Tab-separated table of C-alpha atoms and ligand atoms in Angstrom:
chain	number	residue	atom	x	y	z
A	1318	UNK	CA	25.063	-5.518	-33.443
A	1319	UNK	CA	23.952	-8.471	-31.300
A	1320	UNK	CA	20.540	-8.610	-30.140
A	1321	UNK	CA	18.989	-10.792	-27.830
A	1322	UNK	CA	15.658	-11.393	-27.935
A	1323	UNK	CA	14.202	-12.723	-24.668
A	1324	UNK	CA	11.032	-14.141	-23.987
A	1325	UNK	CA	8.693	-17.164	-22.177
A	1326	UNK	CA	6.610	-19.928	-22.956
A	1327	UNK	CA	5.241	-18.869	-19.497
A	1328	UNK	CA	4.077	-14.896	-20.549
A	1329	UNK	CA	1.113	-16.380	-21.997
A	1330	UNK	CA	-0.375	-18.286	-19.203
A	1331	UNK	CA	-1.287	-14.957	-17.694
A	1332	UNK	CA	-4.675	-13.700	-19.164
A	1333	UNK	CA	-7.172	-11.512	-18.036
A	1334	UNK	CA	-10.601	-13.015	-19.700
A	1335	UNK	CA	-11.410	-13.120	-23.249
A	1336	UNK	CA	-12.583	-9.190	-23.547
A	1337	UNK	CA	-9.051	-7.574	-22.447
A	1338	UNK	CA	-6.409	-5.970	-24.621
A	1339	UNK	CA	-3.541	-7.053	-23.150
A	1340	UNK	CA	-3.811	-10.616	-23.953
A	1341	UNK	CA	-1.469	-13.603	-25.044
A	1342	UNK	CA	-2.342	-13.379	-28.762
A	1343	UNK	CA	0.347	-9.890	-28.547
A	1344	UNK	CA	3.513	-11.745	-27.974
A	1345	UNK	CA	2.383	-14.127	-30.989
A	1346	UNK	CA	1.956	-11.455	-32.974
A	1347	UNK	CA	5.316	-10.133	-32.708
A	1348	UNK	CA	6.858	-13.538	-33.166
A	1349	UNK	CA	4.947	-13.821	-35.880
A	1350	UNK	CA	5.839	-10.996	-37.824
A	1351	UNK	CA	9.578	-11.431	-37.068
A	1352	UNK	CA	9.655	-14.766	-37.892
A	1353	UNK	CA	7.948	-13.891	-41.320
A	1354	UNK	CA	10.207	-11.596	-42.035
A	1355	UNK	CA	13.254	-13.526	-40.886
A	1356	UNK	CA	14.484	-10.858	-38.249
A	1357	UNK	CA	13.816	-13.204	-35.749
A	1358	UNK	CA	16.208	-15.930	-36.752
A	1359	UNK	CA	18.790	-12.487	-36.722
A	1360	UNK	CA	18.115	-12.123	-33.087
A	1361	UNK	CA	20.201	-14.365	-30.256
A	1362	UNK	CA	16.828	-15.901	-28.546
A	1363	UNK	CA	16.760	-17.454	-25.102
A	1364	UNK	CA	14.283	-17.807	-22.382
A	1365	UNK	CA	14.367	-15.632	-19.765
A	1366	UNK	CA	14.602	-17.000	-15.756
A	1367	UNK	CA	12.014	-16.200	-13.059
A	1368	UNK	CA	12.935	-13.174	-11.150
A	1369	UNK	CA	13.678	-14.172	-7.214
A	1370	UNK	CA	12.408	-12.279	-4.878
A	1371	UNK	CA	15.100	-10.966	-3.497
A	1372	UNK	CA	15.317	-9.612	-7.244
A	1373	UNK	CA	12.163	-7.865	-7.259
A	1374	UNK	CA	12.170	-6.666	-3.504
A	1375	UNK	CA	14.540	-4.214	-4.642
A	1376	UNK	CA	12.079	-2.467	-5.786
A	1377	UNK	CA	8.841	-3.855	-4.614
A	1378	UNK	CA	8.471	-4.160	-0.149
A	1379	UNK	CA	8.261	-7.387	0.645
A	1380	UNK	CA	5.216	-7.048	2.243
A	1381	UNK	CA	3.755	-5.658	-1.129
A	1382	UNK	CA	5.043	-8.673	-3.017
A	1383	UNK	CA	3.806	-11.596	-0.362
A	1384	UNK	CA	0.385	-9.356	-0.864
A	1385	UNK	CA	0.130	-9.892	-4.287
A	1386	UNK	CA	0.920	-13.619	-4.002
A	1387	UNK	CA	-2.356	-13.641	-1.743
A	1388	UNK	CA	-4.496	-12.255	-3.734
A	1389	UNK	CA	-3.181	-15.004	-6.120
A	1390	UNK	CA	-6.457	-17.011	-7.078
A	1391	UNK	CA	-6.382	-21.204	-7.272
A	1392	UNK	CA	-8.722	-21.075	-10.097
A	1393	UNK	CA	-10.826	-18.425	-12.342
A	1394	UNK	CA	-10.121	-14.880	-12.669
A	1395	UNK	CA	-9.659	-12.144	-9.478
A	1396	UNK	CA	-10.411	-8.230	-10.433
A	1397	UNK	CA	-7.478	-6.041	-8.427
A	1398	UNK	CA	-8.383	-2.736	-9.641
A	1399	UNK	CA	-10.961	-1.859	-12.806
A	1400	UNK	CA	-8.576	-3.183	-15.248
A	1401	UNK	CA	-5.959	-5.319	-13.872
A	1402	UNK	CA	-7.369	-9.063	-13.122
A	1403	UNK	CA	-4.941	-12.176	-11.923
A	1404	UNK	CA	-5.352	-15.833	-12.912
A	1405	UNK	CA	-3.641	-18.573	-10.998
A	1406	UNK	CA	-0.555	-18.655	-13.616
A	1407	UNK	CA	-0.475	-14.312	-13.329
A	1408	UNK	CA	2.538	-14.271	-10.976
A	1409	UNK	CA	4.549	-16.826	-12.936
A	1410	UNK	CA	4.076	-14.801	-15.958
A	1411	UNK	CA	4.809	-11.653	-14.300
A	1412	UNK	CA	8.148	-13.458	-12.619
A	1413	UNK	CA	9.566	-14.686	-16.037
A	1414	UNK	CA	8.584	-10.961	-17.307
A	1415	UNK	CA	11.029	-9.382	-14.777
A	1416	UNK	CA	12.962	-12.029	-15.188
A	1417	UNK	CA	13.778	-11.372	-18.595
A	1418	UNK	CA	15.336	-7.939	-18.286
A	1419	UNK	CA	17.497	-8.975	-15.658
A	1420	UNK	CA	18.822	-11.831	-17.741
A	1421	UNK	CA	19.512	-9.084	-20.300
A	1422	UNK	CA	20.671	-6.946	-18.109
A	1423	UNK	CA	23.312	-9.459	-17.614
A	1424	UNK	CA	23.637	-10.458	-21.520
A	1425	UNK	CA	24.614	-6.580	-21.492
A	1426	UNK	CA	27.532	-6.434	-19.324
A	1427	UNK	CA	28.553	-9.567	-19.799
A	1428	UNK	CA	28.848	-8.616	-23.474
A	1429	UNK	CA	27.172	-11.546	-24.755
A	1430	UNK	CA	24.945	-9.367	-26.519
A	1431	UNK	CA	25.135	-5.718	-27.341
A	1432	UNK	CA	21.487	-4.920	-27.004
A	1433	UNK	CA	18.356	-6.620	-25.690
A	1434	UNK	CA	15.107	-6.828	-26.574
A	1435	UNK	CA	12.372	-8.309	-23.681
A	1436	UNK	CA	9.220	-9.837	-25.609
A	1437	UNK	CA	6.953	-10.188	-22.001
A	1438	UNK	CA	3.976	-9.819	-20.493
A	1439	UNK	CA	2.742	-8.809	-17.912
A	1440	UNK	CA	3.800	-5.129	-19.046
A	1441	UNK	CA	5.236	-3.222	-15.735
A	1442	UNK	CA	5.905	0.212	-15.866
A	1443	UNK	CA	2.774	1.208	-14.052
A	1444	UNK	CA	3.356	-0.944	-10.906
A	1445	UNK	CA	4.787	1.108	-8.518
A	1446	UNK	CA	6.151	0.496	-5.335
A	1447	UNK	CA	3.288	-1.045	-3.538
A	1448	UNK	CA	0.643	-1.014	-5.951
A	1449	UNK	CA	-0.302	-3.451	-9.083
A	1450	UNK	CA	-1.754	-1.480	-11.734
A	1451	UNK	CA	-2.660	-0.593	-15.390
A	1452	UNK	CA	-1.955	-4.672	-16.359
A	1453	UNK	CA	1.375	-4.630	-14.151
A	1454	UNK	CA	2.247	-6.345	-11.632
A	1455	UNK	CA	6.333	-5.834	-11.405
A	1456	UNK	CA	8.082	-2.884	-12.695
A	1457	UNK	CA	9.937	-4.980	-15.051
A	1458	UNK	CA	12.348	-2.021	-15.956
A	1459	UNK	CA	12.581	-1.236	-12.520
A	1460	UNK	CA	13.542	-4.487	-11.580
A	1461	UNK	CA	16.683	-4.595	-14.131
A	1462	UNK	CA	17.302	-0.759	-13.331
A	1463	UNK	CA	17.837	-1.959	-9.793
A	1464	UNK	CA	20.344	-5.086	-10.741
A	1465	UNK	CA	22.414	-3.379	-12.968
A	1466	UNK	CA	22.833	-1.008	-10.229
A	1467	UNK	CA	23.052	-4.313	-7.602
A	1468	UNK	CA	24.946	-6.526	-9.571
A	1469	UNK	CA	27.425	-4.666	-11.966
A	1470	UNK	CA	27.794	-1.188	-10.361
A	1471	UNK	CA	25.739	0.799	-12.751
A	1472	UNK	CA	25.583	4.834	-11.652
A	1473	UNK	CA	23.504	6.273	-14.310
A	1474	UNK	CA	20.935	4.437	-16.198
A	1475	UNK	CA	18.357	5.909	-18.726
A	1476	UNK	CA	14.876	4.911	-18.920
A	1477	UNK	CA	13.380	5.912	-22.034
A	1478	UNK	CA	9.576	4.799	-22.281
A	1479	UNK	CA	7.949	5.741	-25.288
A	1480	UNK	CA	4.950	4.147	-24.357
A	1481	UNK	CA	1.708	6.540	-25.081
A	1482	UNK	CA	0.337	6.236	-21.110
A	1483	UNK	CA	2.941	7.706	-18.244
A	1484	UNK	CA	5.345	5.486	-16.184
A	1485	UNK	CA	3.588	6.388	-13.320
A	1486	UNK	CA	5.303	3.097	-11.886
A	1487	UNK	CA	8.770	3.731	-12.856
A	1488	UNK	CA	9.076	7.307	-11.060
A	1489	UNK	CA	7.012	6.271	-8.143
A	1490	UNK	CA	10.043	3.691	-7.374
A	1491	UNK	CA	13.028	6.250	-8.757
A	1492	UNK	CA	11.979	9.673	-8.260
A	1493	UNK	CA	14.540	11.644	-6.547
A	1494	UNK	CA	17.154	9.296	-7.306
A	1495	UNK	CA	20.087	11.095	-8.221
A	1496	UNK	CA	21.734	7.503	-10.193
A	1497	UNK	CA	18.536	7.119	-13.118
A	1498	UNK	CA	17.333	9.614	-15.247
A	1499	UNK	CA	13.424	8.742	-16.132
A	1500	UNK	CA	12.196	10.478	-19.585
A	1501	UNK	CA	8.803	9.516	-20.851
A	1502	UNK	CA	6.792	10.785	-23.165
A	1503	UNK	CA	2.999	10.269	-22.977
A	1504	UNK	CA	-0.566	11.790	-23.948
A	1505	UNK	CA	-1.617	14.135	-21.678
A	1506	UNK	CA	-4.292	13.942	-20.002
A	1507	UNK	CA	-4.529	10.688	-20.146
A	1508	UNK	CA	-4.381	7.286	-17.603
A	1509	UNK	CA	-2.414	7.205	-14.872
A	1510	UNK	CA	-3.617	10.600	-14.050
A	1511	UNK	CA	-1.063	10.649	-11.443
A	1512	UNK	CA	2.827	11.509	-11.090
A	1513	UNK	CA	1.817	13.568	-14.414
A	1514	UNK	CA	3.929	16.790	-13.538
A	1515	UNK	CA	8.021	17.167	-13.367
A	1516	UNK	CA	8.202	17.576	-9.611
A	1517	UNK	CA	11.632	15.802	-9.652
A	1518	UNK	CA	15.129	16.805	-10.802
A	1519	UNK	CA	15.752	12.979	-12.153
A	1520	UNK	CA	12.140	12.933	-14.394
A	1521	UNK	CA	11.360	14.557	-17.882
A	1522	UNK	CA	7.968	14.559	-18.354
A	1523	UNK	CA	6.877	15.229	-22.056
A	1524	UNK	CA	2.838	15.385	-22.289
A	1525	UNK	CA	2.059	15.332	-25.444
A	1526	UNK	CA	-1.284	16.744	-26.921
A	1527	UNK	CA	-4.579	14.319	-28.848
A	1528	UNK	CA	-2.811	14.050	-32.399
A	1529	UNK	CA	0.678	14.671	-32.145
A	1530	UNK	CA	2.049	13.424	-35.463
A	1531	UNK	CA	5.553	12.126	-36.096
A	1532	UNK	CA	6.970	15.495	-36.786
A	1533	UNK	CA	6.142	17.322	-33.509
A	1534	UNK	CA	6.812	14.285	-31.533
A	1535	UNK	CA	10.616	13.910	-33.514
A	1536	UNK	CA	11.008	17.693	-32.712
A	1537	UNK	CA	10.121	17.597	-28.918
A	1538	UNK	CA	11.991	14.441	-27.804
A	1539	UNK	CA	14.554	16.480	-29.622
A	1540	UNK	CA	14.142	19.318	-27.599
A	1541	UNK	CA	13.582	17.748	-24.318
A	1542	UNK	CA	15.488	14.316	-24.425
A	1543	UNK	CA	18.599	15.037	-25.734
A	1544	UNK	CA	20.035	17.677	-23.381
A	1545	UNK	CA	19.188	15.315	-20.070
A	1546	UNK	CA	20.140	12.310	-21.699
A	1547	UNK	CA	23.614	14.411	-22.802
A	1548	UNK	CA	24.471	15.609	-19.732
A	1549	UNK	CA	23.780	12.942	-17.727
A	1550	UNK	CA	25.880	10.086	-19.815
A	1551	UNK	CA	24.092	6.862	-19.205
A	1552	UNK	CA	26.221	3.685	-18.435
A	1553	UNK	CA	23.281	2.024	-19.536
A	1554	UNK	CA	19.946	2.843	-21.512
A	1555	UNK	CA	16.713	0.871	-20.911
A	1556	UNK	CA	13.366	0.988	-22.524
A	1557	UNK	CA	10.550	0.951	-21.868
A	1558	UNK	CA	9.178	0.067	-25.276
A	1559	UNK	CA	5.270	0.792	-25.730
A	1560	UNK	CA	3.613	0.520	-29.480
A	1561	UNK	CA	0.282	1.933	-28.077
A	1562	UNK	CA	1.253	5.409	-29.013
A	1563	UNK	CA	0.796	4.321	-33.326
A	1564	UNK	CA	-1.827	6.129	-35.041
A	1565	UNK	CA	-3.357	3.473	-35.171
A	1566	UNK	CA	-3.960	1.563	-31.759
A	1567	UNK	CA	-7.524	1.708	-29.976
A	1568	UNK	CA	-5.969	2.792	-26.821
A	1569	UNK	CA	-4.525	6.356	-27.676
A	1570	UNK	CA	-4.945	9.483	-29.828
A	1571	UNK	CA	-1.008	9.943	-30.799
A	1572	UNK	CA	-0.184	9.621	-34.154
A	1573	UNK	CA	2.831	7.942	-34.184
A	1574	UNK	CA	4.249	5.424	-37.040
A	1575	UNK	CA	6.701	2.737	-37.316
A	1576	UNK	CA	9.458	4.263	-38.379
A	1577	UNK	CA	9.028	6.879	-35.049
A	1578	UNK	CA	9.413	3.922	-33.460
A	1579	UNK	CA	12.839	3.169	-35.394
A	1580	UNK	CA	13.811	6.349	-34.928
A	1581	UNK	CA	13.451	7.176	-31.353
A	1582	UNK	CA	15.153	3.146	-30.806
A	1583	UNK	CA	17.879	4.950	-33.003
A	1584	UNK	CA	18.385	7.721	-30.727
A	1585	UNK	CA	18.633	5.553	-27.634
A	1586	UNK	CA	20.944	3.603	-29.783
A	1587	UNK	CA	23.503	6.618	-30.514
A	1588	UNK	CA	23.314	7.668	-26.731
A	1589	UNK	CA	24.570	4.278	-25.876
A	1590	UNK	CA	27.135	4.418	-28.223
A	1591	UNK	CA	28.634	7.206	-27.146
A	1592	UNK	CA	28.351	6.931	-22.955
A	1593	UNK	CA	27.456	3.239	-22.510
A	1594	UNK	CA	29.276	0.824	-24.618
A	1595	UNK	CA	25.814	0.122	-26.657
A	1596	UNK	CA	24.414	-1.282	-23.901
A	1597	UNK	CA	20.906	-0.974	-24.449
A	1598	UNK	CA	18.060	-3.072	-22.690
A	1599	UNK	CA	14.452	-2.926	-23.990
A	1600	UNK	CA	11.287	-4.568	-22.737
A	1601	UNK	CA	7.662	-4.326	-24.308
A	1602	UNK	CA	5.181	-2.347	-22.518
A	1603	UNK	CA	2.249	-1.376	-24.393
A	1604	UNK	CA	0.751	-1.710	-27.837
A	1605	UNK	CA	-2.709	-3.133	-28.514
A	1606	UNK	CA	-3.628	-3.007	-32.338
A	1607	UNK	CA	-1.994	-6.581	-33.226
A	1608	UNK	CA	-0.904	-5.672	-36.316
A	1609	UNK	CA	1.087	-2.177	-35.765
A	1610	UNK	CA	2.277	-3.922	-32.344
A	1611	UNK	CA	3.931	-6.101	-34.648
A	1612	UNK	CA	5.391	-3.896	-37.057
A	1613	UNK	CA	5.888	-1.468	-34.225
A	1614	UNK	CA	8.229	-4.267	-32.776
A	1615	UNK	CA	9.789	-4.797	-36.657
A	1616	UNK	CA	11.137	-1.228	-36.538
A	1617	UNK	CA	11.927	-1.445	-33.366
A	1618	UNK	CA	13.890	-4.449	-33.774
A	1619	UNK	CA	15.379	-3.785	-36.789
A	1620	UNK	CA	17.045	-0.091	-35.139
A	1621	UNK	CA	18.115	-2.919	-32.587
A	1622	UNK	CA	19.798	-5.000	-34.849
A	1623	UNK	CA	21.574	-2.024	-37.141
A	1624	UNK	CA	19.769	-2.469	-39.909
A	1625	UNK	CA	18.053	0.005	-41.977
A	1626	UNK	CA	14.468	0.845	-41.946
A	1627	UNK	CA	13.615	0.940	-45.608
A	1628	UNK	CA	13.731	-2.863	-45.663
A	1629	UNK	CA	10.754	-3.139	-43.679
A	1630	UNK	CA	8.078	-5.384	-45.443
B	1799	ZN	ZN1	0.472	2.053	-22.665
């Protein structure tokens, strides 16, 4: 397998003060660990491009988008809802984040690669429509979703998000759209508190309870995945690839490990193989425990790549 790994000098500019999770020193920790353990240099690496607005106003209005550029602050930090805060250099991270899966969207079906990995921040799969949330600012999947669809014809794509919080973002923009199937898995209750219930033929929703352990989440996605993802035959799977659901990460109470994280990249992986020529685009959402955001991203990676998991470090 070929796997690019795209990423931006410019994803780390974007911070949200000292205090907050979601903060530069994840994307070095990935590239840390995969450079230590030589998966990196396995990877096809590039930079990713700033996404144009014409790009992202396929699935952001433009009023929503020359909104956000207002509220863009010349200097310090601005607070847009309890958790999400821009800096001056926000937007340009949040371009080159969206940016990136469209440039692997393009790797994809341009065969240059056979899979893709995004390594960006901002995260985006709770922006919706009109509204920057949850550390998003662009639906980064969304934004790809809507170019393969654009640009290379694409009828049904897959988003898979894994991450432990909702995509409340992602079916805000596609519910009801007969040409992507949404399935995320999440704990329930839990943030976004909204768009939490399957009220669309397109989305499968699959809560999962405080302490789900690798078993019961293996045996669910099982259950609920697999039949939606077989019958509707992607032409191209995209993920939306959170580590926050790992036993342990401060954020959530799932008990996921790093080889669930192999595994359920695996399963995407054989779905692709069989309805969409491999074509497989991935872009980090969540994960806030450095270290198993790292390995999280090693197993993850690795599936990516076609290696086994039992080399992991
Ligand atoms: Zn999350």
């Amino acid at each position: 397998m070929i796997t690019a790994y795209l990423t931006h000098p410019n994803c780390s500019l974007h911070h949200m003060g000292p205090e907050h999770p979601e903060s530069p020193q994840r994307l070095e920790a990935i590239r840390a660990r995969l450079s230590l353990t030589g998966l990196l240099q396995q990877t096809m690496q590039a930079d990713a491009i700033e996404a144009r607005e014409e790009t992202l106003a396929r699935v952001h209005p433009a009023r929503h988008l020359r909104a956000l550029d207002k509220c863009l602050p010349t200097e310090g930090i601005i607070t847009l809802d309890s958790d999400t805060m821009m800096n001056p250099n926000s937007l340009q991270a949040a371009r080159v984040a969206a940016g990136a899966v469209v440039r692997g969207v393009d790797q994809v079906f341009k065969r240059q690669a056979d899979n893709v990995f995004c390594a960006v921040r901002p995260p985006g799969h709770h922006a919706e429509a009109s509204d920057a949330m949850g550390f998003c600012f662009y639906n980064n999947v969304a934004v790809g979703a809507a170019h393969a669809r654009a640009k290379y014809g694409a009828k049904r794509i897959a988003i898979l998000d894994f991450d432990v919080h909702q995509c409340n973002g992602t079916i805000d923009i596609f519910k009801n759209d007969p040409e992507i199937l949404i399935c995320s898995s999440f704990q329930y209750p839990f943030y976004p508190w909204r768009y939490l219930r399957s009220e669309w033929q397109n989305v499968v929703n699959t809560p999962l309870e405080v302490g789900t352990d690798s078993q019961e989440y293996r045996r669910v996605i099982e259950r609920q995945w697999l039949p939606a993802l077989h019958a509707f035959k992607p032409d191209l799977v995209m993920l939306s690839a959170g580590f926050d659901a790992h036993k342990d990460d401060p954020m959530g109470d799932i008990c996921l490990e790093d080889e669930d994280f192999y595994w359920v990249t695996h399963l995407a992986m054989e779905i692709a193989a069989l309805y969409a020529e491999n074509r497989v685009v991935s872009v980090l959402e969540g994960g806030y425990n450095l270290k198993t955001l790292a390995s999280g991203a090693e197993a993850h990676i690795k599936a990516l790549l076609g290696l086994p998991f039992s080399d992991a470090s």
